[in-house]
């Protein structure tokens, strides 16, 4: 019987010792804080920093404008994919007014190739864009081969026919204002054709390899406020550019050309805004009562641009969940 007693005592000793050992080991693993401390003392993996959002740009998004007028539309081209999105009526047309001066200048310079224009014509081309100067634009238009005579069947004149062919325009047509048929300013263009025109200028097809940077630089240096208006020129630095955040403007030049005229024949402001960067081309076109003023159209253009900014300012950063430590 003595060996059996000895065996029992040995088992009891092991059990008692085990009972004392387990709490000690547990306390060491948990650092004295229970299960919540599992992993303490193990190799730590730092939590990753929040992923930075992509740089802001313009992208297709719902646009809501409380517009009061006869016509309003807009279009946006993603210049990386060529996709054009916009209002449901973006194929409908309105008169281009001074927005078309960018094409007139580009068409003339492309025809020169590597040659230089005369100093007077180069100055005329510059003020046609920077100051929206009518006399300068008309002079360049004639030098490019433009005519104010109506074409048979009210077709586009050769300067504008080249715009359709070179830039792939599908909706553009000659104006039909009585007594003003053949005038380039009354050329009818849709917003989706306007963004194609902006892309055509930016990618070099319009002005050619020698003059594209010059034209874009002139557009980026349009000057004068909406309050600075004269009979044949006027300040044109307003509209889309006012709706862009500094974070987009800081990425590179924004080349713009607006067109605006208060027309007696229909008692409407005809206002168009065009802006192009290396990433996108945006156009906003409208007609509304003269009594609303030019600033009304400028604010509409700015509002459309602001609503298309992606991501919207203040968008929350996504912080991926990661384990704090590694066992």
mmCIF file of N, CA and C in Angstrom, residues 81-194:
data_model
loop_
_atom_site.group_PDB
_atom_site.id
_atom_site.type_symbol
_atom_site.label_atom_id
_atom_site.label_comp_id
_atom_site.label_asym_id
_atom_site.label_seq_id
_atom_site.Cartn_x
_atom_site.Cartn_y
_atom_site.Cartn_z
ATOM 1 N N UNK A 81 -9.571 60.189 -71.578
ATOM 2 C CA UNK A 81 -10.352 59.123 -72.221
ATOM 3 C C UNK A 81 -11.102 59.615 -73.450
ATOM 4 N N UNK A 82 -11.303 60.915 -73.544
ATOM 5 C CA UNK A 82 -12.089 61.467 -74.643
ATOM 6 C C UNK A 82 -13.584 61.424 -74.397
ATOM 7 N N UNK A 83 -14.015 60.903 -73.248
ATOM 8 C CA UNK A 83 -15.441 60.805 -72.944
ATOM 9 C C UNK A 83 -16.040 62.188 -72.712
ATOM 10 N N UNK A 84 -17.211 62.427 -73.285
ATOM 11 C CA UNK A 84 -17.923 63.686 -73.119
ATOM 12 C C UNK A 84 -19.229 63.414 -72.392
ATOM 13 N N UNK A 85 -19.439 64.104 -71.286
ATOM 14 C CA UNK A 85 -20.674 63.995 -70.519
ATOM 15 C C UNK A 85 -21.223 65.397 -70.312
ATOM 16 N N UNK A 86 -22.455 65.470 -69.828
ATOM 17 C CA UNK A 86 -23.014 66.794 -69.599
ATOM 18 C C UNK A 86 -24.515 66.775 -69.487
ATOM 19 N N UNK A 87 -25.121 67.935 -69.734
ATOM 20 C CA UNK A 87 -26.571 68.068 -69.669
ATOM 21 C C UNK A 87 -27.226 67.255 -70.783
ATOM 22 N N UNK A 88 -28.475 66.910 -70.582
ATOM 23 C CA UNK A 88 -29.194 66.119 -71.583
ATOM 24 C C UNK A 88 -29.278 66.846 -72.922
ATOM 25 N N UNK A 89 -29.270 68.178 -72.881
ATOM 26 C CA UNK A 89 -29.397 68.963 -74.110
ATOM 27 C C UNK A 89 -28.049 69.491 -74.611
ATOM 28 N N UNK A 90 -26.965 68.786 -74.288
ATOM 29 C CA UNK A 90 -25.637 69.298 -74.642
ATOM 30 C C UNK A 90 -25.370 69.299 -76.142
ATOM 31 N N UNK A 91 -26.262 68.725 -76.931
ATOM 32 C CA UNK A 91 -26.104 68.769 -78.386
ATOM 33 C C UNK A 91 -26.845 69.949 -79.016
ATOM 34 N N UNK A 92 -27.619 70.695 -78.224
ATOM 35 C CA UNK A 92 -28.320 71.858 -78.730
ATOM 36 C C UNK A 92 -27.362 73.042 -78.821
ATOM 37 N N UNK A 93 -27.685 73.999 -79.671
ATOM 38 C CA UNK A 93 -26.719 75.052 -79.999
ATOM 39 C C UNK A 93 -27.154 76.440 -79.542
ATOM 40 N N UNK A 94 -26.165 77.301 -79.439
ATOM 41 C CA UNK A 94 -26.371 78.724 -79.184
ATOM 42 C C UNK A 94 -25.238 79.475 -79.868
ATOM 43 N N UNK A 95 -25.366 80.776 -80.029
ATOM 44 C CA UNK A 95 -24.321 81.534 -80.723
ATOM 45 C C UNK A 95 -23.037 81.552 -79.903
ATOM 46 N N UNK A 96 -21.904 81.465 -80.592
ATOM 47 C CA UNK A 96 -20.618 81.346 -79.901
ATOM 48 C C UNK A 96 -20.121 82.659 -79.324
ATOM 49 N N UNK A 97 -20.443 83.764 -79.981
ATOM 50 C CA UNK A 97 -19.890 85.074 -79.609
ATOM 51 C C UNK A 97 -18.361 84.994 -79.575
ATOM 52 N N UNK A 98 -17.726 85.652 -78.620
ATOM 53 C CA UNK A 98 -16.259 85.768 -78.613
ATOM 54 C C UNK A 98 -15.539 84.479 -78.240
ATOM 55 N N UNK A 99 -16.257 83.469 -77.764
ATOM 56 C CA UNK A 99 -15.611 82.191 -77.461
ATOM 57 C C UNK A 99 -14.890 81.642 -78.692
ATOM 58 N N UNK A 100 -15.383 81.982 -79.887
ATOM 59 C CA UNK A 100 -14.827 81.447 -81.126
ATOM 60 C C UNK A 100 -13.499 82.102 -81.503
ATOM 61 N N UNK A 101 -13.134 83.173 -80.844
ATOM 62 C CA UNK A 101 -11.890 83.879 -81.188
ATOM 63 C C UNK A 101 -10.665 82.985 -81.008
ATOM 64 N N UNK A 102 -10.740 82.028 -80.101
ATOM 65 C CA UNK A 102 -9.606 81.113 -79.926
ATOM 66 C C UNK A 102 -9.382 80.285 -81.184
ATOM 67 N N UNK A 103 -10.477 79.867 -81.829
ATOM 68 C CA UNK A 103 -10.320 79.111 -83.072
ATOM 69 C C UNK A 103 -9.805 80.006 -84.195
ATOM 70 N N UNK A 104 -10.334 81.203 -84.308
ATOM 71 C CA UNK A 104 -9.910 82.111 -85.375
ATOM 72 C C UNK A 104 -8.406 82.335 -85.313
ATOM 73 N N UNK A 105 -7.898 82.610 -84.115
ATOM 74 C CA UNK A 105 -6.457 82.829 -83.944
ATOM 75 C C UNK A 105 -5.687 81.547 -84.254
ATOM 76 N N UNK A 106 -6.173 80.419 -83.747
ATOM 77 C CA UNK A 106 -5.477 79.151 -83.966
ATOM 78 C C UNK A 106 -5.441 78.784 -85.445
ATOM 79 N N UNK A 107 -6.536 78.992 -86.143
ATOM 80 C CA UNK A 107 -6.613 78.651 -87.557
ATOM 81 C C UNK A 107 -5.619 79.475 -88.371
ATOM 82 N N UNK A 108 -5.523 80.742 -88.049
ATOM 83 C CA UNK A 108 -4.577 81.617 -88.751
ATOM 84 C C UNK A 108 -3.129 81.185 -88.493
ATOM 85 N N UNK A 109 -2.790 80.943 -87.252
ATOM 86 C CA UNK A 109 -1.410 80.603 -86.911
ATOM 87 C C UNK A 109 -1.013 79.238 -87.474
ATOM 88 N N UNK A 110 -1.923 78.286 -87.469
ATOM 89 C CA UNK A 110 -1.605 76.980 -88.038
ATOM 90 C C UNK A 110 -1.232 77.091 -89.514
ATOM 91 N N UNK A 111 -1.906 77.962 -90.235
ATOM 92 C CA UNK A 111 -1.621 78.144 -91.658
ATOM 93 C C UNK A 111 -0.237 78.760 -91.890
ATOM 94 N N UNK A 112 0.271 79.480 -90.913
ATOM 95 C CA UNK A 112 1.613 80.068 -91.044
ATOM 96 C C UNK A 112 2.701 79.011 -90.951
ATOM 97 N N UNK A 113 2.429 77.932 -90.240
ATOM 98 C CA UNK A 113 3.461 76.919 -90.046
ATOM 99 C C UNK A 113 4.593 77.477 -89.215
ATOM 100 N N UNK A 114 5.808 77.421 -89.737
ATOM 101 C CA UNK A 114 6.986 77.918 -89.020
ATOM 102 C C UNK A 114 7.237 79.399 -89.236
ATOM 103 N N UNK A 115 6.427 80.024 -90.062
ATOM 104 C CA UNK A 115 6.617 81.451 -90.318
ATOM 105 C C UNK A 115 6.097 82.286 -89.155
ATOM 106 N N UNK A 116 6.560 83.512 -89.102
ATOM 107 C CA UNK A 116 6.113 84.444 -88.083
ATOM 108 C C UNK A 116 5.090 85.410 -88.671
ATOM 109 N N UNK A 117 4.050 85.745 -87.910
ATOM 110 C CA UNK A 117 3.135 86.778 -88.387
ATOM 111 C C UNK A 117 3.802 88.144 -88.273
ATOM 112 N N UNK A 118 3.253 89.130 -88.931
ATOM 113 C CA UNK A 118 3.763 90.484 -88.736
ATOM 114 C C UNK A 118 3.522 90.878 -87.281
ATOM 115 N N UNK A 119 4.275 91.855 -86.822
ATOM 116 C CA UNK A 119 4.124 92.296 -85.436
ATOM 117 C C UNK A 119 2.699 92.775 -85.161
ATOM 118 N N UNK A 120 2.101 93.458 -86.134
ATOM 119 C CA UNK A 120 0.746 93.966 -85.949
ATOM 120 C C UNK A 120 -0.268 92.832 -85.838
ATOM 121 N N UNK A 121 -0.115 91.819 -86.696
ATOM 122 C CA UNK A 121 -1.054 90.703 -86.652
ATOM 123 C C UNK A 121 -0.874 89.861 -85.396
ATOM 124 N N UNK A 122 0.358 89.712 -84.936
ATOM 125 C CA UNK A 122 0.585 88.959 -83.707
ATOM 126 C C UNK A 122 -0.028 89.691 -82.519
ATOM 127 N N UNK A 123 0.085 91.010 -82.529
ATOM 128 C CA UNK A 123 -0.534 91.815 -81.471
ATOM 129 C C UNK A 123 -2.045 91.703 -81.547
ATOM 130 N N UNK A 124 -2.594 91.727 -82.761
ATOM 131 C CA UNK A 124 -4.034 91.597 -82.933
ATOM 132 C C UNK A 124 -4.524 90.243 -82.419
ATOM 133 N N UNK A 125 -3.758 89.183 -82.692
ATOM 134 C CA UNK A 125 -4.120 87.849 -82.218
ATOM 135 C C UNK A 125 -4.101 87.787 -80.694
ATOM 136 N N UNK A 126 -3.110 88.444 -80.096
ATOM 137 C CA UNK A 126 -2.989 88.433 -78.638
ATOM 138 C C UNK A 126 -4.160 89.141 -77.977
ATOM 139 N N UNK A 127 -4.483 90.365 -78.420
ATOM 140 C CA UNK A 127 -5.561 91.109 -77.762
ATOM 141 C C UNK A 127 -6.927 90.509 -78.084
ATOM 142 N N UNK A 128 -7.037 89.798 -79.199
ATOM 143 C CA UNK A 128 -8.300 89.122 -79.511
ATOM 144 C C UNK A 128 -8.639 88.105 -78.439
ATOM 145 N N UNK A 129 -7.620 87.468 -77.872
ATOM 146 C CA UNK A 129 -7.843 86.479 -76.818
ATOM 147 C C UNK A 129 -7.804 87.118 -75.437
ATOM 148 N N UNK A 130 -6.736 87.837 -75.150
ATOM 149 C CA UNK A 130 -6.569 88.379 -73.791
ATOM 150 C C UNK A 130 -7.625 89.403 -73.425
ATOM 151 N N UNK A 131 -7.974 90.275 -74.371
ATOM 152 C CA UNK A 131 -8.917 91.362 -74.102
ATOM 153 C C UNK A 131 -10.239 91.189 -74.837
ATOM 154 N N UNK A 132 -10.405 90.062 -75.539
ATOM 155 C CA UNK A 132 -11.598 89.821 -76.351
ATOM 156 C C UNK A 132 -11.856 90.986 -77.297
ATOM 157 N N UNK A 133 -10.793 91.482 -77.897
ATOM 158 C CA UNK A 133 -10.869 92.655 -78.755
ATOM 159 C C UNK A 133 -11.457 92.286 -80.114
ATOM 160 N N UNK A 134 -12.582 92.915 -80.468
ATOM 161 C CA UNK A 134 -13.264 92.593 -81.719
ATOM 162 C C UNK A 134 -12.444 92.984 -82.945
ATOM 163 N N UNK A 135 -11.849 94.160 -82.905
ATOM 164 C CA UNK A 135 -11.074 94.618 -84.067
ATOM 165 C C UNK A 135 -9.897 93.686 -84.332
ATOM 166 N N UNK A 136 -9.221 93.269 -83.263
ATOM 167 C CA UNK A 136 -8.108 92.337 -83.426
ATOM 168 C C UNK A 136 -8.569 91.013 -83.998
ATOM 169 N N UNK A 137 -9.700 90.505 -83.505
ATOM 170 C CA UNK A 137 -10.224 89.229 -83.997
ATOM 171 C C UNK A 137 -10.634 89.327 -85.458
ATOM 172 N N UNK A 138 -11.272 90.430 -85.833
ATOM 173 C CA UNK A 138 -11.707 90.588 -87.221
ATOM 174 C C UNK A 138 -10.519 90.669 -88.173
ATOM 175 N N UNK A 139 -9.463 91.312 -87.728
ATOM 176 C CA UNK A 139 -8.282 91.405 -88.575
ATOM 177 C C UNK A 139 -7.653 90.032 -88.792
ATOM 178 N N UNK A 140 -7.535 89.252 -87.730
ATOM 179 C CA UNK A 140 -6.975 87.909 -87.854
ATOM 180 C C UNK A 140 -7.903 87.020 -88.682
ATOM 181 N N UNK A 141 -9.194 87.188 -88.509
ATOM 182 C CA UNK A 141 -10.177 86.410 -89.265
ATOM 183 C C UNK A 141 -10.008 86.619 -90.768
ATOM 184 N N UNK A 142 -9.842 87.853 -91.172
ATOM 185 C CA UNK A 142 -9.630 88.126 -92.603
ATOM 186 C C UNK A 142 -8.312 87.553 -93.085
ATOM 187 N N UNK A 143 -7.288 87.635 -92.243
ATOM 188 C CA UNK A 143 -5.978 87.085 -92.622
ATOM 189 C C UNK A 143 -6.031 85.569 -92.759
ATOM 190 N N UNK A 144 -6.942 84.925 -92.023
ATOM 191 C CA UNK A 144 -7.091 83.474 -92.092
ATOM 192 C C UNK A 144 -7.935 83.036 -93.284
ATOM 193 N N UNK A 145 -8.488 84.013 -94.009
ATOM 194 C CA UNK A 145 -9.312 83.691 -95.174
ATOM 195 C C UNK A 145 -10.794 83.783 -94.910
ATOM 196 N N UNK A 146 -11.173 84.422 -93.800
ATOM 197 C CA UNK A 146 -12.581 84.526 -93.450
ATOM 198 C C UNK A 146 -13.314 85.563 -94.268
ATOM 199 N N UNK A 147 -14.612 85.378 -94.393
ATOM 200 C CA UNK A 147 -15.463 86.299 -95.134
ATOM 201 C C UNK A 147 -16.758 86.502 -94.361
ATOM 202 N N UNK A 148 -17.344 87.675 -94.523
ATOM 203 C CA UNK A 148 -18.615 87.966 -93.862
ATOM 204 C C UNK A 148 -19.798 87.769 -94.801
ATOM 205 N N UNK A 149 -19.530 87.346 -96.007
ATOM 206 C CA UNK A 149 -20.600 87.105 -96.961
ATOM 207 C C UNK A 149 -21.263 85.759 -96.662
ATOM 208 N N UNK A 150 -22.578 85.719 -96.687
ATOM 209 C CA UNK A 150 -23.259 84.432 -96.482
ATOM 210 C C UNK A 150 -22.860 83.435 -97.555
ATOM 211 N N UNK A 151 -22.635 82.211 -97.146
ATOM 212 C CA UNK A 151 -22.288 81.161 -98.082
ATOM 213 C C UNK A 151 -23.555 80.553 -98.689
ATOM 214 N N UNK A 152 -23.462 80.027 -99.901
ATOM 215 C CA UNK A 152 -24.639 79.387 -100.512
ATOM 216 C C UNK A 152 -25.241 78.334 -99.590
ATOM 217 N N UNK A 153 -26.550 78.396 -99.447
ATOM 218 C CA UNK A 153 -27.223 77.443 -98.561
ATOM 219 C C UNK A 153 -26.953 77.718 -97.095
ATOM 220 N N UNK A 154 -26.459 78.932 -96.789
ATOM 221 C CA UNK A 154 -26.111 79.323 -95.419
ATOM 222 C C UNK A 154 -25.145 78.329 -94.772
ATOM 223 N N UNK A 155 -24.180 77.884 -95.567
ATOM 224 C CA UNK A 155 -23.157 76.982 -95.042
ATOM 225 C C UNK A 155 -22.109 77.777 -94.275
ATOM 226 N N UNK A 156 -21.321 77.077 -93.506
ATOM 227 C CA UNK A 156 -20.217 77.699 -92.787
ATOM 228 C C UNK A 156 -19.172 78.210 -93.781
ATOM 229 N N UNK A 157 -18.524 79.327 -93.449
ATOM 230 C CA UNK A 157 -17.449 79.803 -94.306
ATOM 231 C C UNK A 157 -16.210 78.936 -94.100
ATOM 232 N N UNK A 158 -15.211 79.047 -94.971
ATOM 233 C CA UNK A 158 -14.062 78.128 -94.916
ATOM 234 C C UNK A 158 -13.343 78.080 -93.567
ATOM 235 N N UNK A 159 -13.212 79.220 -92.883
ATOM 236 C CA UNK A 159 -12.533 79.220 -91.580
ATOM 237 C C UNK A 159 -13.238 78.278 -90.610
ATOM 238 N N UNK A 160 -14.555 78.313 -90.608
ATOM 239 C CA UNK A 160 -15.319 77.491 -89.677
ATOM 240 C C UNK A 160 -15.519 76.075 -90.190
ATOM 241 N N UNK A 161 -15.513 75.903 -91.501
ATOM 242 C CA UNK A 161 -15.534 74.545 -92.045
ATOM 243 C C UNK A 161 -14.299 73.772 -91.594
ATOM 244 N N UNK A 162 -13.180 74.456 -91.519
ATOM 245 C CA UNK A 162 -11.948 73.792 -91.057
ATOM 246 C C UNK A 162 -12.067 73.390 -89.588
ATOM 247 N N UNK A 163 -12.755 74.199 -88.786
ATOM 248 C CA UNK A 163 -12.960 73.828 -87.379
ATOM 249 C C UNK A 163 -13.739 72.523 -87.278
ATOM 250 N N UNK A 164 -14.778 72.402 -88.081
ATOM 251 C CA UNK A 164 -15.585 71.184 -88.074
ATOM 252 C C UNK A 164 -14.743 69.980 -88.469
ATOM 253 N N UNK A 165 -13.941 70.135 -89.518
ATOM 254 C CA UNK A 165 -13.156 69.021 -90.034
ATOM 255 C C UNK A 165 -12.004 68.652 -89.108
ATOM 256 N N UNK A 166 -11.255 69.636 -88.654
ATOM 257 C CA UNK A 166 -10.056 69.372 -87.854
ATOM 258 C C UNK A 166 -10.404 68.919 -86.437
ATOM 259 N N UNK A 167 -11.454 69.507 -85.863
ATOM 260 C CA UNK A 167 -11.777 69.230 -84.462
ATOM 261 C C UNK A 167 -12.893 68.202 -84.289
ATOM 262 N N UNK A 168 -13.449 67.706 -85.380
ATOM 263 C CA UNK A 168 -14.482 66.684 -85.280
ATOM 264 C C UNK A 168 -15.784 67.182 -84.695
ATOM 265 N N UNK A 169 -16.193 68.398 -85.057
ATOM 266 C CA UNK A 169 -17.437 68.965 -84.537
ATOM 267 C C UNK A 169 -18.628 68.372 -85.286
ATOM 268 N N UNK A 170 -19.713 68.157 -84.574
ATOM 269 C CA UNK A 170 -20.875 67.499 -85.182
ATOM 270 C C UNK A 170 -22.136 68.356 -85.191
ATOM 271 N N UNK A 171 -22.194 69.384 -84.362
ATOM 272 C CA UNK A 171 -23.432 70.155 -84.223
ATOM 273 C C UNK A 171 -23.301 71.593 -84.732
ATOM 274 N N UNK A 172 -22.109 72.031 -85.040
ATOM 275 C CA UNK A 172 -21.846 73.422 -85.379
ATOM 276 C C UNK A 172 -22.401 73.777 -86.750
ATOM 277 N N UNK A 173 -23.026 74.959 -86.829
ATOM 278 C CA UNK A 173 -23.616 75.404 -88.089
ATOM 279 C C UNK A 173 -23.622 76.925 -88.148
ATOM 280 N N UNK A 174 -23.835 77.443 -89.342
ATOM 281 C CA UNK A 174 -23.832 78.889 -89.541
ATOM 282 C C UNK A 174 -25.001 79.535 -88.801
ATOM 283 N N UNK A 175 -24.792 80.783 -88.381
ATOM 284 C CA UNK A 175 -25.858 81.514 -87.704
ATOM 285 C C UNK A 175 -26.979 81.881 -88.660
ATOM 286 N N UNK A 176 -28.132 82.188 -88.083
ATOM 287 C CA UNK A 176 -29.284 82.523 -88.902
ATOM 288 C C UNK A 176 -29.951 83.818 -88.464
ATOM 289 N N UNK A 177 -29.171 84.730 -87.900
ATOM 290 C CA UNK A 177 -29.712 86.014 -87.478
ATOM 291 C C UNK A 177 -29.922 86.884 -88.716
ATOM 292 N N UNK A 178 -31.127 87.381 -88.948
ATOM 293 C CA UNK A 178 -31.390 88.192 -90.140
ATOM 294 C C UNK A 178 -30.419 89.367 -90.260
ATOM 295 N N UNK A 179 -29.905 89.551 -91.460
ATOM 296 C CA UNK A 179 -28.949 90.620 -91.799
ATOM 297 C C UNK A 179 -27.547 90.357 -91.278
ATOM 298 N N UNK A 180 -27.348 89.262 -90.546
ATOM 299 C CA UNK A 180 -26.019 88.962 -90.008
ATOM 300 C C UNK A 180 -25.552 87.560 -90.399
ATOM 301 N N UNK A 181 -26.164 86.993 -91.433
ATOM 302 C CA UNK A 181 -25.709 85.691 -91.902
ATOM 303 C C UNK A 181 -24.258 85.803 -92.370
ATOM 304 N N UNK A 182 -23.457 84.848 -91.983
ATOM 305 C CA UNK A 182 -22.054 84.870 -92.362
ATOM 306 C C UNK A 182 -21.137 85.461 -91.308
ATOM 307 N N UNK A 183 -21.675 86.114 -90.284
ATOM 308 C CA UNK A 183 -20.837 86.656 -89.221
ATOM 309 C C UNK A 183 -20.368 85.513 -88.317
ATOM 310 N N UNK A 184 -19.069 85.467 -88.065
ATOM 311 C CA UNK A 184 -18.522 84.368 -87.282
ATOM 312 C C UNK A 184 -19.080 84.330 -85.861
ATOM 313 N N UNK A 185 -19.390 85.496 -85.269
ATOM 314 C CA UNK A 185 -19.844 85.526 -83.873
ATOM 315 C C UNK A 185 -21.203 84.869 -83.684
ATOM 316 N N UNK A 186 -21.992 84.770 -84.771
ATOM 317 C CA UNK A 186 -23.301 84.154 -84.666
ATOM 318 C C UNK A 186 -23.280 82.673 -85.045
ATOM 319 N N UNK A 187 -22.086 82.127 -85.276
ATOM 320 C CA UNK A 187 -21.972 80.684 -85.500
ATOM 321 C C UNK A 187 -22.608 79.945 -84.331
ATOM 322 N N UNK A 188 -23.401 78.955 -84.646
ATOM 323 C CA UNK A 188 -24.100 78.201 -83.595
ATOM 324 C C UNK A 188 -23.313 76.937 -83.263
ATOM 325 N N UNK A 189 -23.075 76.746 -81.974
ATOM 326 C CA UNK A 189 -22.269 75.622 -81.503
ATOM 327 C C UNK A 189 -22.909 75.040 -80.265
ATOM 328 N N UNK A 190 -22.761 73.750 -80.084
ATOM 329 C CA UNK A 190 -23.284 73.081 -78.890
ATOM 330 C C UNK A 190 -22.200 73.015 -77.815
ATOM 331 N N UNK A 191 -22.582 72.820 -76.561
ATOM 332 C CA UNK A 191 -21.578 72.639 -75.516
ATOM 333 C C UNK A 191 -20.642 71.461 -75.787
ATOM 334 N N UNK A 192 -21.158 70.355 -76.331
ATOM 335 C CA UNK A 192 -20.265 69.223 -76.565
ATOM 336 C C UNK A 192 -19.290 69.524 -77.698
ATOM 337 N N UNK A 193 -19.691 70.326 -78.681
ATOM 338 C CA UNK A 193 -18.732 70.762 -79.693
ATOM 339 C C UNK A 193 -17.733 71.752 -79.105
ATOM 340 N N UNK A 194 -18.178 72.569 -78.157
ATOM 341 C CA UNK A 194 -17.279 73.548 -77.535
ATOM 342 C C UNK A 194 -16.153 72.852 -76.766
#
